[in-house]
PDB file of C-alpha atoms (C1' of nucleotides) in Angstrom:
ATOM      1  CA  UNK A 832      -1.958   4.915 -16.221  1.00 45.00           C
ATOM      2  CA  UNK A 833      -0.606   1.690 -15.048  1.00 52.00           C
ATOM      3  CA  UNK A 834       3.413   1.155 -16.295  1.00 55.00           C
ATOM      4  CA  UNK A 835       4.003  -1.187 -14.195  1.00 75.00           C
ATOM      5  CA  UNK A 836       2.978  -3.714 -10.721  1.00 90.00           C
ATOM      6  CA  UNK A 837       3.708  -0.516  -8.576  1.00 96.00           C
ATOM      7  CA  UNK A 838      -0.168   0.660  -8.963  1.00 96.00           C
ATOM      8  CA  UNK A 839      -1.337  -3.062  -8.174  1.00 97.00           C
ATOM      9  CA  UNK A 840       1.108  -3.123  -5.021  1.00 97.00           C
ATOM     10  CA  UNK A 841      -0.278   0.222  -3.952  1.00 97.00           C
ATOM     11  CA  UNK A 842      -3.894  -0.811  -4.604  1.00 98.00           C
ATOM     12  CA  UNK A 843      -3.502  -3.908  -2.598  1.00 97.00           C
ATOM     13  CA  UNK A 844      -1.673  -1.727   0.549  1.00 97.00           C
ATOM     14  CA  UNK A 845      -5.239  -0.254   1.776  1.00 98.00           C
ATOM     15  CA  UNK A 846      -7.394  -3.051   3.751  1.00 97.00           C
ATOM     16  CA  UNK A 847     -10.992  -1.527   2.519  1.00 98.00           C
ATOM     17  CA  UNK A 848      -9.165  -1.768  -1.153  1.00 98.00           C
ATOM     18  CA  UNK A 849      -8.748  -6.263  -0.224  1.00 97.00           C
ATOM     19  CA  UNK A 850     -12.165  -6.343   0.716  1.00 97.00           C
ATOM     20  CA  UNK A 851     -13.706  -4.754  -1.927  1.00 98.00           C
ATOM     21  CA  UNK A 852     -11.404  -7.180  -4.062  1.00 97.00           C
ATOM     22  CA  UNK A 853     -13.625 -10.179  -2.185  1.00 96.00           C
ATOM     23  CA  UNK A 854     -16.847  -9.120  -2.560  1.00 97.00           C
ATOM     24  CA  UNK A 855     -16.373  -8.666  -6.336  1.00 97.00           C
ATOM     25  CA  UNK A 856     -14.732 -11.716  -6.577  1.00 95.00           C
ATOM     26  CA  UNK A 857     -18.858 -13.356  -5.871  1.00 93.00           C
ATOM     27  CA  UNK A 858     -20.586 -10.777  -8.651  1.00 96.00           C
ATOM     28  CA  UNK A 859     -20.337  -7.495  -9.697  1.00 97.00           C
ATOM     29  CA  UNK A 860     -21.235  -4.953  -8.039  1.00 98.00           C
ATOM     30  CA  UNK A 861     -22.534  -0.562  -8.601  1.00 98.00           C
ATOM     31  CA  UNK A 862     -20.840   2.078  -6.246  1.00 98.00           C
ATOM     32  CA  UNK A 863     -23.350   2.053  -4.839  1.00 98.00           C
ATOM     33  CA  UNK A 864     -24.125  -1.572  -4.024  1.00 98.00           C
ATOM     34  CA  UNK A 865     -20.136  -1.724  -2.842  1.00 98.00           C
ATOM     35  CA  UNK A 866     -20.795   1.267  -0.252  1.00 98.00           C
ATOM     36  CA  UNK A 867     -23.238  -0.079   1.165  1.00 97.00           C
ATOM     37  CA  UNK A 868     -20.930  -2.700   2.313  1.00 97.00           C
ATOM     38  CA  UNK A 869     -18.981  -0.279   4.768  1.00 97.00           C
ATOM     39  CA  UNK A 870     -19.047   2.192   6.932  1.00 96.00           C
ATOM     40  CA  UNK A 871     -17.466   4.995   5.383  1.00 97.00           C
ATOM     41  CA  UNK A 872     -19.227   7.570   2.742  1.00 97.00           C
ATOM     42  CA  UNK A 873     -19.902   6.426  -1.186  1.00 97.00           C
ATOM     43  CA  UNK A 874     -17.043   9.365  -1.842  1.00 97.00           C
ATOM     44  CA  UNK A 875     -14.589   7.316  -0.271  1.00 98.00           C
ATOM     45  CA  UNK A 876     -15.661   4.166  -1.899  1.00 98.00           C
ATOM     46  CA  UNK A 877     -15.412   6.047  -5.383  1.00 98.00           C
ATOM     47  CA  UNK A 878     -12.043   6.768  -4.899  1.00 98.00           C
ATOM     48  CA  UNK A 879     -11.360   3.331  -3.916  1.00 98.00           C
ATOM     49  CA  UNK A 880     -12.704   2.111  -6.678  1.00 98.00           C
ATOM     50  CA  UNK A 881     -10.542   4.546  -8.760  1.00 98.00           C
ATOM     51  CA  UNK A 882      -7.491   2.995  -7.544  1.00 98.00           C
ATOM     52  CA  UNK A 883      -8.178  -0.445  -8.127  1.00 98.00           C
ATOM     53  CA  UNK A 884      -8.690   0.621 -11.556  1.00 97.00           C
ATOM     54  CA  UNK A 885      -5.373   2.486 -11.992  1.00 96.00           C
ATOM     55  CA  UNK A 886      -4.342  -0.861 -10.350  1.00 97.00           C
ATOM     56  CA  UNK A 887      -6.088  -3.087 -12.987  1.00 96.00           C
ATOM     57  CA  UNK A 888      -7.204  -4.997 -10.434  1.00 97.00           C
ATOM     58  CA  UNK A 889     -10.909  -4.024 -11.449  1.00 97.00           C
ATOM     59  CA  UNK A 890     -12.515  -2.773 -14.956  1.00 97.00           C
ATOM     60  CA  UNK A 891     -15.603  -0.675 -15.004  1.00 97.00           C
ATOM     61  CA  UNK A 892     -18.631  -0.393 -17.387  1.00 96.00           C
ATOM     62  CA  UNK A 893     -21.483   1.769 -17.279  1.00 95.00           C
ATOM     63  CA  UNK A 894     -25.167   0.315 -17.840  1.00 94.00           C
ATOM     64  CA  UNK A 895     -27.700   3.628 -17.522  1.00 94.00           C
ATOM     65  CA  UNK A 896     -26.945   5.906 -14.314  1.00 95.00           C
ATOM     66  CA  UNK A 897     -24.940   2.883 -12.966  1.00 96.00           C
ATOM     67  CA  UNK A 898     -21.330   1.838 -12.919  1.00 97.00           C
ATOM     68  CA  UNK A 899     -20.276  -1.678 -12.640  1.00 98.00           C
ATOM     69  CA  UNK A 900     -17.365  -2.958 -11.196  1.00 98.00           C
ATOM     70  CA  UNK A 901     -16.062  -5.460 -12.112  1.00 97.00           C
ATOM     71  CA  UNK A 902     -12.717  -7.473 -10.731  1.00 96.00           C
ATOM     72  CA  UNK A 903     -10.050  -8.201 -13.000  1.00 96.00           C
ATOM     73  CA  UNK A 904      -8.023 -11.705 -11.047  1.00 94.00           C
ATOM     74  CA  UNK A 905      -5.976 -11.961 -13.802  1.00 92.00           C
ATOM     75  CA  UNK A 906      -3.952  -8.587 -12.805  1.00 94.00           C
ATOM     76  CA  UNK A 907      -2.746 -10.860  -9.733  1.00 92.00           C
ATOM     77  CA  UNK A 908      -0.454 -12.793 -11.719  1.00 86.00           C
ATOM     78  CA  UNK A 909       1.531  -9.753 -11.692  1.00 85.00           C
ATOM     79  CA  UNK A 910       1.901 -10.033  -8.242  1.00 92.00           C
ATOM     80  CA  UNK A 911       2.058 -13.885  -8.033  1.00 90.00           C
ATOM     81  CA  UNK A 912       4.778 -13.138 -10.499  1.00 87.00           C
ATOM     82  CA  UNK A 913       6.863 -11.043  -8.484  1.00 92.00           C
ATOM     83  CA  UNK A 914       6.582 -13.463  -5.600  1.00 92.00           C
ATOM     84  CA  UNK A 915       8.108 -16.161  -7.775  1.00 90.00           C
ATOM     85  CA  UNK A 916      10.864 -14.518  -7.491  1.00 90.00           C
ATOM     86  CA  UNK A 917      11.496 -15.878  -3.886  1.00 90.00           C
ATOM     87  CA  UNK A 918       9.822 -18.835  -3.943  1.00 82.00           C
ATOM     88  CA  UNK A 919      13.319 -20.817  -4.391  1.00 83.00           C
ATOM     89  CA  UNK A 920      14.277 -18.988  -1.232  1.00 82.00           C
ATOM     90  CA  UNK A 921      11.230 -20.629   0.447  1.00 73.00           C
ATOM     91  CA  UNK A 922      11.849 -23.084   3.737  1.00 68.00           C
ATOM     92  CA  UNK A 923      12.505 -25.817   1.716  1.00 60.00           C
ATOM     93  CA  UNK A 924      10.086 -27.878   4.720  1.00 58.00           C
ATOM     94  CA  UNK A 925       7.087 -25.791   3.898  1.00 59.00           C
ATOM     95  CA  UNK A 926       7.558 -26.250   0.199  1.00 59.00           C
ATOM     96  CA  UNK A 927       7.661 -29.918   0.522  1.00 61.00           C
ATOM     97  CA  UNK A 928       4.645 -29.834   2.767  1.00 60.00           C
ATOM     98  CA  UNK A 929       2.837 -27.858   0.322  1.00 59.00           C
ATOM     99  CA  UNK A 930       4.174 -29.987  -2.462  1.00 62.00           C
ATOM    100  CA  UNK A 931       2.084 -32.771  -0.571  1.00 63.00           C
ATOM    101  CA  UNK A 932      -1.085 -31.032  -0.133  1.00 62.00           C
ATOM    102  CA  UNK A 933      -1.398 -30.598  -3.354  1.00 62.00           C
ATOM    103  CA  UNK A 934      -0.583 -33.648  -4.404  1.00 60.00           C
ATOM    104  CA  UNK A 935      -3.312 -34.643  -2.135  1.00 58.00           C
ATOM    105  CA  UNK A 936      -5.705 -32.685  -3.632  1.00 52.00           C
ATOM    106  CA  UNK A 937      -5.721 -33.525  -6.987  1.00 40.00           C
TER     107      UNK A 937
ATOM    108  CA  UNK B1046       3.748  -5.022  15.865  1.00 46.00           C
ATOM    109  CA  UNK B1047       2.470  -7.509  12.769  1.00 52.00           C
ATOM    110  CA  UNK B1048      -1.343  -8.814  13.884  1.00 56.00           C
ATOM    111  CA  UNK B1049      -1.534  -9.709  10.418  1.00 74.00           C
ATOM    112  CA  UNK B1050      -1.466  -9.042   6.348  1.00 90.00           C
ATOM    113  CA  UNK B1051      -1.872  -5.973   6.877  1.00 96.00           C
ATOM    114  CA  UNK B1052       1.666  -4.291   7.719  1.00 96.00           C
ATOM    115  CA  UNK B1053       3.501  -6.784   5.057  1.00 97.00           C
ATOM    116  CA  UNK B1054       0.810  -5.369   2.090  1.00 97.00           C
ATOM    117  CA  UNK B1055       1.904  -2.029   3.394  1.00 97.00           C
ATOM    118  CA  UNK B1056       5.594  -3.157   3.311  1.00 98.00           C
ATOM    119  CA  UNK B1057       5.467  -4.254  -0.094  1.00 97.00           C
ATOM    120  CA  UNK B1058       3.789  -1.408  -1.665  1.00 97.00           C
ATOM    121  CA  UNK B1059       6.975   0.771  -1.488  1.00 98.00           C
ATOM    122  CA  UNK B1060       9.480   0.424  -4.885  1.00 97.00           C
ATOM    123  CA  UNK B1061      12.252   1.274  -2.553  1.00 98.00           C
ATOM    124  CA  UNK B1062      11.356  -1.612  -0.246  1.00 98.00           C
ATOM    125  CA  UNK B1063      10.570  -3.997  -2.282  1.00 98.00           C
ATOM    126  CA  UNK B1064      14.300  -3.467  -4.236  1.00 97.00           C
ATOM    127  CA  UNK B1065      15.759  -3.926  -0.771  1.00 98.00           C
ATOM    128  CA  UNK B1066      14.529  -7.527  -0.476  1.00 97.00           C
ATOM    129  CA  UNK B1067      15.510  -8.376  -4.108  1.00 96.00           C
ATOM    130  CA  UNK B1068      19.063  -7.202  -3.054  1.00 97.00           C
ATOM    131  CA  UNK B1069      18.809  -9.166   0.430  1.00 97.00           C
ATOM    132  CA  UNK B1070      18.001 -12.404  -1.055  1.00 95.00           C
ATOM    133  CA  UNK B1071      21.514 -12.579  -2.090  1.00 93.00           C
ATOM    134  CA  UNK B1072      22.742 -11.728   0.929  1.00 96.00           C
ATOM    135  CA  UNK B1073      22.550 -10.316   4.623  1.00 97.00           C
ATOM    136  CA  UNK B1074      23.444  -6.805   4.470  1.00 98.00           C
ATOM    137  CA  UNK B1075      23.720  -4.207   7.535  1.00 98.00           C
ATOM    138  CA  UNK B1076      22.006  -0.846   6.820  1.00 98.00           C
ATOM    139  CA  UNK B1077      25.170   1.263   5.598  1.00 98.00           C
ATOM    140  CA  UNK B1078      25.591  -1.584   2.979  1.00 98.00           C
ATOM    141  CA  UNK B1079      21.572  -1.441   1.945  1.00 98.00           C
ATOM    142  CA  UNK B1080      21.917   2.592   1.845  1.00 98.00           C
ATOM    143  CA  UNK B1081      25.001   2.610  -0.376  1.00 97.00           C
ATOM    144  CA  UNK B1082      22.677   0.923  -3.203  1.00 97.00           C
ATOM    145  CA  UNK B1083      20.345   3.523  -2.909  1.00 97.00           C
ATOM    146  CA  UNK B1084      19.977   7.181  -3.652  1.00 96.00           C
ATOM    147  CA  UNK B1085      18.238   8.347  -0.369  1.00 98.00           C
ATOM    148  CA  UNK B1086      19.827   8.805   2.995  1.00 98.00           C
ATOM    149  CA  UNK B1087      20.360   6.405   5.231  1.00 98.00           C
ATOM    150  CA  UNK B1088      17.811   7.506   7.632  1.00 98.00           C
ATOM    151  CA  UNK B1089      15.231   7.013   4.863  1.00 98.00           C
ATOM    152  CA  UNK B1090      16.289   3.533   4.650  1.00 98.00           C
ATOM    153  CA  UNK B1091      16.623   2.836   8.298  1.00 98.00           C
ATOM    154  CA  UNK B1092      13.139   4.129   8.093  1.00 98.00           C
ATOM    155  CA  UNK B1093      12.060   1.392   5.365  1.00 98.00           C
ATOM    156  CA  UNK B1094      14.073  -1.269   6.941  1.00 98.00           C
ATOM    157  CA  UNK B1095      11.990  -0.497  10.054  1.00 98.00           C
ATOM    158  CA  UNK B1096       8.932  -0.906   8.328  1.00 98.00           C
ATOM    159  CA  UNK B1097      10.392  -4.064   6.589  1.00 98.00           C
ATOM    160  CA  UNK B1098      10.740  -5.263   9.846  1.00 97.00           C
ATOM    161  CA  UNK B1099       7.053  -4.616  11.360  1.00 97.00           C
ATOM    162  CA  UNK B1100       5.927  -6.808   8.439  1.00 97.00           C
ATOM    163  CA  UNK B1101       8.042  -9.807   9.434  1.00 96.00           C
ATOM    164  CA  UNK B1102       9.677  -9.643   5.922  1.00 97.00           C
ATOM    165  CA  UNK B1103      13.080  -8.971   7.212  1.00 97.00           C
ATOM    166  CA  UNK B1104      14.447  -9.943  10.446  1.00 97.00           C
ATOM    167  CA  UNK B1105      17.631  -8.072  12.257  1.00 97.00           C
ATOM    168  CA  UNK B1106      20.697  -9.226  14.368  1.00 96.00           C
ATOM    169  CA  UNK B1107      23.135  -7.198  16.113  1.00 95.00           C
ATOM    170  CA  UNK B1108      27.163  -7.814  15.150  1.00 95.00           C
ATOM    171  CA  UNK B1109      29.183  -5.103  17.105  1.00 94.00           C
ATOM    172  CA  UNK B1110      28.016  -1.686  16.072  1.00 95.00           C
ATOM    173  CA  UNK B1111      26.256  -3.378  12.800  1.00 97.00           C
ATOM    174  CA  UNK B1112      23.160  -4.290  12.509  1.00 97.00           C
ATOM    175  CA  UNK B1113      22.738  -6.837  10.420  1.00 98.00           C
ATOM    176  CA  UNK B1114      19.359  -7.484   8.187  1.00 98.00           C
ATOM    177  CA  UNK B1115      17.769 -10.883   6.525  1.00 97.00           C
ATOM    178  CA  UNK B1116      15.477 -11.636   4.421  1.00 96.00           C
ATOM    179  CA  UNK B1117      12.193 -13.632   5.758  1.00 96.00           C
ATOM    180  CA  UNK B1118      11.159 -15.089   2.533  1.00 94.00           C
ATOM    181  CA  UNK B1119       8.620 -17.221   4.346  1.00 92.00           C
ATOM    182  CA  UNK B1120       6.700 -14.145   5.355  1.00 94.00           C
ATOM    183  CA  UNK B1121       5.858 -13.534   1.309  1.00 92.00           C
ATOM    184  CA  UNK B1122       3.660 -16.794   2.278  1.00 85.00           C
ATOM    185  CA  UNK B1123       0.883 -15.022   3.329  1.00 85.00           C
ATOM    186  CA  UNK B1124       0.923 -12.578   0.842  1.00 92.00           C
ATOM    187  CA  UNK B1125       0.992 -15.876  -1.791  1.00 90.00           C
ATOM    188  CA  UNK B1126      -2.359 -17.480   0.713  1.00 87.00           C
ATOM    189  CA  UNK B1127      -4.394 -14.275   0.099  1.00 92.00           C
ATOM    190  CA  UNK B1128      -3.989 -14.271  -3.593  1.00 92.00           C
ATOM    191  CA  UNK B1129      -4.407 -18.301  -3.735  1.00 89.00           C
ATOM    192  CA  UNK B1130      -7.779 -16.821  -2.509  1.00 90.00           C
ATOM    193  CA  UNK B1131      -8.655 -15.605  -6.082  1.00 90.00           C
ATOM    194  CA  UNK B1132      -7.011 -18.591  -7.626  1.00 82.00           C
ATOM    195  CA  UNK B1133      -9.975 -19.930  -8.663  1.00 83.00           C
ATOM    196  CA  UNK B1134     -10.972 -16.847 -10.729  1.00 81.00           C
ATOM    197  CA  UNK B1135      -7.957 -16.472 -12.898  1.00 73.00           C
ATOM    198  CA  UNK B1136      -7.953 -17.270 -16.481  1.00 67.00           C
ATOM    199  CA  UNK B1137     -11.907 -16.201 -17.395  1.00 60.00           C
ATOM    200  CA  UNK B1138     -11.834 -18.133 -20.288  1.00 60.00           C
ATOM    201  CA  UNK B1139     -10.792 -21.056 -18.572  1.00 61.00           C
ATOM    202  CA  UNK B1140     -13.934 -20.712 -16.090  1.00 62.00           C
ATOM    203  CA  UNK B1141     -16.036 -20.042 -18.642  1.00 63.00           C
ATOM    204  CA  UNK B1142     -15.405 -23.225 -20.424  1.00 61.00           C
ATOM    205  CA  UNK B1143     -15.486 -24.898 -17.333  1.00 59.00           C
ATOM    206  CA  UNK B1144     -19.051 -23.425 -16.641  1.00 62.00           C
ATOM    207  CA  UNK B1145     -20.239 -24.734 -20.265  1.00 64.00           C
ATOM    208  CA  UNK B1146     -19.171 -28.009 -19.797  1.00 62.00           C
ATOM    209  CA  UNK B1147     -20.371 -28.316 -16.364  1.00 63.00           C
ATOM    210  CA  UNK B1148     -23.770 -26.966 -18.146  1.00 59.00           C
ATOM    211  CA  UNK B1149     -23.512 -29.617 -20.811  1.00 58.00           C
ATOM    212  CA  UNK B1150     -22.899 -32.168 -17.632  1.00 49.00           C
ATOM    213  CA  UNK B1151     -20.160 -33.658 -20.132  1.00 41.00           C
TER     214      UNK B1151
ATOM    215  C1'  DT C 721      42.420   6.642  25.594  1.00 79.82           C
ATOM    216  C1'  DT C 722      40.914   8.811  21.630  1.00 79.82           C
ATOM    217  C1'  DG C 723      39.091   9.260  17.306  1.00 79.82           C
ATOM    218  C1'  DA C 724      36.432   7.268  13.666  1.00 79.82           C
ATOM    219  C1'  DC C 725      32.419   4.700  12.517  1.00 79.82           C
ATOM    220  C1'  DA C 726      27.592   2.505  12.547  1.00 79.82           C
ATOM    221  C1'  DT C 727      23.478   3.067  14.233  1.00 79.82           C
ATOM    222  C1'  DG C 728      19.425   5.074  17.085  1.00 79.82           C
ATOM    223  C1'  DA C 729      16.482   8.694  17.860  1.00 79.82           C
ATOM    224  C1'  DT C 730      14.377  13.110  17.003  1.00 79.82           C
ATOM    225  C1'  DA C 731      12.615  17.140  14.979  1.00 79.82           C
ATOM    226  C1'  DC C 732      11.028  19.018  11.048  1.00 79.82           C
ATOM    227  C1'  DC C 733       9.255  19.472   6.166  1.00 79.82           C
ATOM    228  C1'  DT C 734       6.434  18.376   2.009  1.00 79.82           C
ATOM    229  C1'  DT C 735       3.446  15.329  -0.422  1.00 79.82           C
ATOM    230  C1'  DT C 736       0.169  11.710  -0.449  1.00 79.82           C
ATOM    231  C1'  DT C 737      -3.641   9.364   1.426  1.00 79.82           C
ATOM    232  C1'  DG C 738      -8.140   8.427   3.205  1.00 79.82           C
ATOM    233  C1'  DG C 739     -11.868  10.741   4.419  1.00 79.82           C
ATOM    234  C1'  DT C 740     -16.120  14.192   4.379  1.00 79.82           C
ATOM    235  C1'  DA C 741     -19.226  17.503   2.400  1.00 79.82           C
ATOM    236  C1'  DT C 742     -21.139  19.768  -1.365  1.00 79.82           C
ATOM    237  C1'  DT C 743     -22.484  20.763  -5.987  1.00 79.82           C
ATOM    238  C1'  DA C 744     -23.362  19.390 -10.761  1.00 79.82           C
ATOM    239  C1'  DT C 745     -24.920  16.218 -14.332  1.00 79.82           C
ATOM    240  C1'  DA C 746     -27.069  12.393 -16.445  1.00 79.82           C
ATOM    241  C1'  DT C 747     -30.558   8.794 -16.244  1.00 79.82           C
ATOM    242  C1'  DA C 748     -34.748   6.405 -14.556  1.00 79.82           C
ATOM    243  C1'  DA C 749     -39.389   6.560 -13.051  1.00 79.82           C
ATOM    244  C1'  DA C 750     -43.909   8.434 -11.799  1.00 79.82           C
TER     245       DA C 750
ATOM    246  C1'  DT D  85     -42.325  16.868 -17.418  1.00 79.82           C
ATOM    247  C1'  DT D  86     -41.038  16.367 -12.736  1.00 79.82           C
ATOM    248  C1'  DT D  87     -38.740  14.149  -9.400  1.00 79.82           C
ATOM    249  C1'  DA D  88     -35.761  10.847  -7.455  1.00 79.82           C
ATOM    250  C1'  DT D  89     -31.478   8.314  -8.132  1.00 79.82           C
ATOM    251  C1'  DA D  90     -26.507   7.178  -9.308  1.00 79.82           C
ATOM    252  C1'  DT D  91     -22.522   8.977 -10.155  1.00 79.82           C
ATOM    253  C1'  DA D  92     -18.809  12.697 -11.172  1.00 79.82           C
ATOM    254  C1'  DA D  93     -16.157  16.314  -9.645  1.00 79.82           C
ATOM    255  C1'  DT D  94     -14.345  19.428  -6.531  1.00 79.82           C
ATOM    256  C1'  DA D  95     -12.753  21.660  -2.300  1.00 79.82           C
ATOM    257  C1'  DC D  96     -11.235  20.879   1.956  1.00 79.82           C
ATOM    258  C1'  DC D  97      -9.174  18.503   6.218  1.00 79.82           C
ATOM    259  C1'  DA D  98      -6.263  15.529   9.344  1.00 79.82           C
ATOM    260  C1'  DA D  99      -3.137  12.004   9.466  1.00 79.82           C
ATOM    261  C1'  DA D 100       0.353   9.168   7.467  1.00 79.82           C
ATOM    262  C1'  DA D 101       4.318   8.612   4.443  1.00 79.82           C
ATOM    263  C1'  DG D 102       8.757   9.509   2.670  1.00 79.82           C
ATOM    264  C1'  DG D 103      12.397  12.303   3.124  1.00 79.82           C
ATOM    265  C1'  DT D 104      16.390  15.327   5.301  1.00 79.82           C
ATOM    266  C1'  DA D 105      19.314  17.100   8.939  1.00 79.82           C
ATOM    267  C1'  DT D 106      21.112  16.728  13.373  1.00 79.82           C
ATOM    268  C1'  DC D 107      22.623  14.924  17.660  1.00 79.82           C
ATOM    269  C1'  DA D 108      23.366  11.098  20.975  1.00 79.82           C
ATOM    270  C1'  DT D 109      25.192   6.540  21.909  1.00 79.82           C
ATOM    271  C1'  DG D 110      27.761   2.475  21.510  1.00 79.82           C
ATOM    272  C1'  DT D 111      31.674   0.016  19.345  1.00 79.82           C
ATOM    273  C1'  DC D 112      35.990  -0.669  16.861  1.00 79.82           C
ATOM    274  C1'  DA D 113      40.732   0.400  16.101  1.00 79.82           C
ATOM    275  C1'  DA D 114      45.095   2.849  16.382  1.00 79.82           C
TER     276       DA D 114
END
DNA sequence: TTGACATGATACCTTTTGGTATTATATAAA
DNA sequence: TTTATATAATACCAAAAGGTATCATGTCAA
């Protein structure tokens, strides 16, 4: 059970965990479909799975034999969140500059 | 040494860590300071300092026998650029209106 | 100088983590 | 109904993580 951001931290720790996070971010995708995307065995890729789910950072639901996974962005305002914390302790430079960009943007 | 995301995602994903920079964005603290907050020796916290260190979130100077540690808030940057990858994604029902108007070409 | 203090560096321990391999079960397809 | 497929669940392994205890070293202070 998630209590708290700790599980999302944690989920976010493990490299293979991020990139899973990017390829669902295009579609969702089976176990299976996700393993195929590495090198390592559809085991490890379960358990991965697993954890980004006691992260929140994915939700799951089963259509026949299969089990889609689907990611949750949302769950990353936690995090964001957390990082606001700092932000006013940002190089006050960089914040302008990115101030800017977006300006820019719009 | 820090080639990347990688070591600051590990960095953060520790409770313990991640209260150490909330109490060093007040202030600079040397490691006998940081341990007295905390329940755990203060080998376990040079230990986490260390690892602070490898992911460029704190930085360290030398005072005399102290050794003094900062907080890199501009590190938390990247950390901030990964998840502005997702951005875009947040707020499903947002995107899904978007999709409907873009499908009603309004 | 001498003693106290702050840290560095190890050695060691236990638990967690990331991984494989294997077996079982449920579903799809011929 | 058989057979192949997709996943679940488990046991097991090596390495990493988080922690303690201990000793060495450098620095401050009386």
């Amino acid at each position: 059970m998630n209590v708290g951001p700790q599980e999302t931290f944690r989920a976010l720790a493990d490299p293979t965990r991020r990139s899973i996070l990017m390829l669902l971010s295009s579609q969702d995708l089976s176990i299976r479909e996700v393993a195929a995307k590495f090198e390592v065995t559809r085991g490890a890729i379960k358990k991965h799975l697993s954890i980004l789910e006691d992260g929140k950072l994915i939700s799951v639901h089963t259509s026949g034999r299969e089990r889609i996974n689907h990611l949750e962005p949302n769950t990353l305002r936690a995090v964001s969140d957390w990082l606001g914390y700092f932000d006013k302790y940002w190089d006050e430079r960089l914040v302008g500059l990115k101030q800017a960009i977006e300006k820019d943007k719009i």
